[in-house]
Amino acid sequence: MEVLWARAEPATVRSVHDELVDRGLAYTTVMTVLTRLAAKGVVRRKRSGRAWLYAPEASREEYVAELMLEALEMTGDRDSALVRFAQSVTTDEADALRKALERGESP
């Protein structure tokens, strides 16, 4: 996902694989992971000739926010989980949350 988020345009399996060459991953491994991410709706893919082009379905920030919401769903007490989370953030992060809430920002 980091490779796709860093790009301005969709990427082929080959280009993603080339950027991950230092990890020693097989081309087929990268292809399988991208195919599975597309099936889960995490990335979208579009045919371009014989190749598929892959792009993130959401920004990194949107994806992380969704993970946080899913984690909240796993708890039996959302309020307590939110309080614990709020107690763990820095002052600057708390200020950012406070300002967003005051402006009525939503995803």
PDB file of C-alpha atoms in Angstrom:
ATOM      1  CA  MET A   1       0.000   0.000   0.000  1.00  0.00           C
ATOM      2  CA  GLU A   2       2.870   2.378   0.737  1.00  0.00           C
ATOM      3  CA  VAL A   3       4.033   2.097  -2.865  1.00  0.00           C
ATOM      4  CA  LEU A   4       0.555   2.857  -4.211  1.00  0.00           C
ATOM      5  CA  TRP A   5      -0.038   5.744  -1.793  1.00  0.00           C
ATOM      6  CA  ALA A   6       3.275   7.316  -2.815  1.00  0.00           C
ATOM      7  CA  ARG A   7       2.302   7.383  -6.508  1.00  0.00           C
ATOM      8  CA  ALA A   8       0.278  10.039  -8.279  1.00  0.00           C
ATOM      9  CA  GLU A   9      -1.082   7.549 -10.814  1.00  0.00           C
ATOM     10  CA  PRO A  10      -2.087   3.867 -10.850  1.00  0.00           C
ATOM     11  CA  ALA A  11       0.696   1.291 -10.952  1.00  0.00           C
ATOM     12  CA  THR A  12       1.229  -2.055 -12.628  1.00  0.00           C
ATOM     13  CA  VAL A  13       2.272  -5.146 -10.706  1.00  0.00           C
ATOM     14  CA  ARG A  14       5.687  -4.821 -12.377  1.00  0.00           C
ATOM     15  CA  SER A  15       6.219  -1.266 -11.158  1.00  0.00           C
ATOM     16  CA  VAL A  16       5.150  -2.156  -7.604  1.00  0.00           C
ATOM     17  CA  HIS A  17       7.415  -5.203  -7.685  1.00  0.00           C
ATOM     18  CA  ASP A  18      10.324  -3.086  -8.945  1.00  0.00           C
ATOM     19  CA  GLU A  19       9.941  -0.715  -5.997  1.00  0.00           C
ATOM     20  CA  LEU A  20       9.957  -3.650  -3.586  1.00  0.00           C
ATOM     21  CA  VAL A  21      12.943  -5.431  -5.144  1.00  0.00           C
ATOM     22  CA  ASP A  22      15.035  -4.965  -1.973  1.00  0.00           C
ATOM     23  CA  ARG A  23      12.544  -7.121  -0.051  1.00  0.00           C
ATOM     24  CA  GLY A  24      13.183 -10.150  -2.236  1.00  0.00           C
ATOM     25  CA  LEU A  25       9.503 -10.726  -3.046  1.00  0.00           C
ATOM     26  CA  ALA A  26       8.560 -12.799  -6.048  1.00  0.00           C
ATOM     27  CA  TYR A  27       6.602 -11.057  -8.806  1.00  0.00           C
ATOM     28  CA  THR A  28       3.778 -13.573  -8.317  1.00  0.00           C
ATOM     29  CA  THR A  29       3.594 -12.732  -4.597  1.00  0.00           C
ATOM     30  CA  VAL A  30       3.115  -9.038  -5.358  1.00  0.00           C
ATOM     31  CA  MET A  31       0.515  -9.932  -8.005  1.00  0.00           C
ATOM     32  CA  THR A  32      -1.385 -12.164  -5.562  1.00  0.00           C
ATOM     33  CA  VAL A  33      -1.394  -9.520  -2.828  1.00  0.00           C
ATOM     34  CA  LEU A  34      -2.649  -6.811  -5.210  1.00  0.00           C
ATOM     35  CA  THR A  35      -5.339  -9.143  -6.558  1.00  0.00           C
ATOM     36  CA  ARG A  36      -6.512  -9.925  -3.025  1.00  0.00           C
ATOM     37  CA  LEU A  37      -6.503  -6.249  -2.050  1.00  0.00           C
ATOM     38  CA  ALA A  38      -8.640  -5.528  -5.121  1.00  0.00           C
ATOM     39  CA  ALA A  39     -11.071  -8.300  -4.160  1.00  0.00           C
ATOM     40  CA  LYS A  40     -11.378  -6.769  -0.673  1.00  0.00           C
ATOM     41  CA  GLY A  41     -11.985  -3.297  -2.112  1.00  0.00           C
ATOM     42  CA  VAL A  42      -8.803  -1.814  -0.641  1.00  0.00           C
ATOM     43  CA  VAL A  43      -7.443  -1.039  -4.100  1.00  0.00           C
ATOM     44  CA  ARG A  44      -9.186  -0.612  -7.423  1.00  0.00           C
ATOM     45  CA  ARG A  45      -7.855  -2.041 -10.621  1.00  0.00           C
ATOM     46  CA  LYS A  46      -8.382  -1.254 -14.253  1.00  0.00           C
ATOM     47  CA  ARG A  47      -7.262  -3.105 -17.342  1.00  0.00           C
ATOM     48  CA  SER A  48      -4.640  -1.367 -19.457  1.00  0.00           C
ATOM     49  CA  GLY A  49      -3.802  -3.547 -22.437  1.00  0.00           C
ATOM     50  CA  ARG A  50      -2.583  -6.852 -21.027  1.00  0.00           C
ATOM     51  CA  ALA A  51      -1.747  -5.410 -17.611  1.00  0.00           C
ATOM     52  CA  TRP A  52      -3.816  -4.324 -14.645  1.00  0.00           C
ATOM     53  CA  LEU A  53      -3.353  -0.877 -13.128  1.00  0.00           C
ATOM     54  CA  TYR A  54      -3.785  -0.650  -9.351  1.00  0.00           C
ATOM     55  CA  ALA A  55      -4.608   2.412  -7.259  1.00  0.00           C
ATOM     56  CA  PRO A  56      -5.626   2.866  -3.626  1.00  0.00           C
ATOM     57  CA  GLU A  57      -9.355   3.058  -3.059  1.00  0.00           C
ATOM     58  CA  ALA A  58      -8.788   5.546  -0.232  1.00  0.00           C
ATOM     59  CA  SER A  59      -6.011   7.777   1.031  1.00  0.00           C
ATOM     60  CA  ARG A  60      -3.759   6.539   3.825  1.00  0.00           C
ATOM     61  CA  GLU A  61      -5.605   8.830   6.257  1.00  0.00           C
ATOM     62  CA  GLU A  62      -9.028   7.550   5.193  1.00  0.00           C
ATOM     63  CA  TYR A  63      -7.831   3.957   5.465  1.00  0.00           C
ATOM     64  CA  VAL A  64      -6.404   4.444   8.965  1.00  0.00           C
ATOM     65  CA  ALA A  65      -9.575   6.210  10.087  1.00  0.00           C
ATOM     66  CA  GLU A  66     -11.610   3.242   8.843  1.00  0.00           C
ATOM     67  CA  LEU A  67      -9.357   0.859  10.785  1.00  0.00           C
ATOM     68  CA  MET A  68      -9.896   2.941  13.906  1.00  0.00           C
ATOM     69  CA  LEU A  69     -13.667   2.802  13.452  1.00  0.00           C
ATOM     70  CA  GLU A  70     -13.512  -0.967  12.941  1.00  0.00           C
ATOM     71  CA  ALA A  71     -11.493  -1.276  16.157  1.00  0.00           C
ATOM     72  CA  LEU A  72     -14.155   0.727  17.997  1.00  0.00           C
ATOM     73  CA  GLU A  73     -16.794  -1.689  16.713  1.00  0.00           C
ATOM     74  CA  MET A  74     -14.875  -4.553  18.319  1.00  0.00           C
ATOM     75  CA  THR A  75     -15.226  -3.140  21.828  1.00  0.00           C
ATOM     76  CA  GLY A  76     -18.296  -3.588  23.931  1.00  0.00           C
ATOM     77  CA  ASP A  77     -17.931  -0.069  25.299  1.00  0.00           C
ATOM     78  CA  ARG A  78     -17.154   2.534  22.653  1.00  0.00           C
ATOM     79  CA  ASP A  79     -17.240   5.411  25.138  1.00  0.00           C
ATOM     80  CA  SER A  80     -14.569   3.835  27.342  1.00  0.00           C
ATOM     81  CA  ALA A  81     -12.415   3.025  24.322  1.00  0.00           C
ATOM     82  CA  LEU A  82     -12.703   6.608  23.079  1.00  0.00           C
ATOM     83  CA  VAL A  83     -11.778   7.976  26.504  1.00  0.00           C
ATOM     84  CA  ARG A  84      -8.729   5.687  26.685  1.00  0.00           C
ATOM     85  CA  PHE A  85      -7.724   6.799  23.201  1.00  0.00           C
ATOM     86  CA  ALA A  86      -8.195  10.486  24.090  1.00  0.00           C
ATOM     87  CA  GLN A  87      -6.006  10.034  27.157  1.00  0.00           C
ATOM     88  CA  SER A  88      -3.199   8.617  25.018  1.00  0.00           C
ATOM     89  CA  VAL A  89      -2.930  11.404  22.432  1.00  0.00           C
ATOM     90  CA  THR A  90      -0.508  14.301  22.621  1.00  0.00           C
ATOM     91  CA  THR A  91      -1.637  17.820  23.406  1.00  0.00           C
ATOM     92  CA  ASP A  92      -1.240  18.800  19.755  1.00  0.00           C
ATOM     93  CA  GLU A  93      -3.315  15.797  18.636  1.00  0.00           C
ATOM     94  CA  ALA A  94      -6.004  16.643  21.194  1.00  0.00           C
ATOM     95  CA  ASP A  95      -6.060  20.229  19.911  1.00  0.00           C
ATOM     96  CA  ALA A  96      -6.450  18.981  16.332  1.00  0.00           C
ATOM     97  CA  LEU A  97      -9.370  16.759  17.383  1.00  0.00           C
ATOM     98  CA  ARG A  98     -10.984  19.581  19.352  1.00  0.00           C
ATOM     99  CA  LYS A  99     -10.705  21.987  16.405  1.00  0.00           C
ATOM    100  CA  ALA A 100     -12.137  19.407  13.986  1.00  0.00           C
ATOM    101  CA  LEU A 101     -15.087  18.778  16.312  1.00  0.00           C
ATOM    102  CA  GLU A 102     -15.717  22.505  16.738  1.00  0.00           C
ATOM    103  CA  ARG A 103     -15.754  22.979  12.949  1.00  0.00           C
ATOM    104  CA  GLY A 104     -18.086  20.030  12.575  1.00  0.00           C
ATOM    105  CA  GLU A 105     -15.725  18.244  10.222  1.00  0.00           C
ATOM    106  CA  SER A 106     -16.738  14.824   9.059  1.00  0.00           C
ATOM    107  CA  PRO A 107     -15.158  12.267   6.765  1.00  0.00           C
TER     108      PRO A 107
END
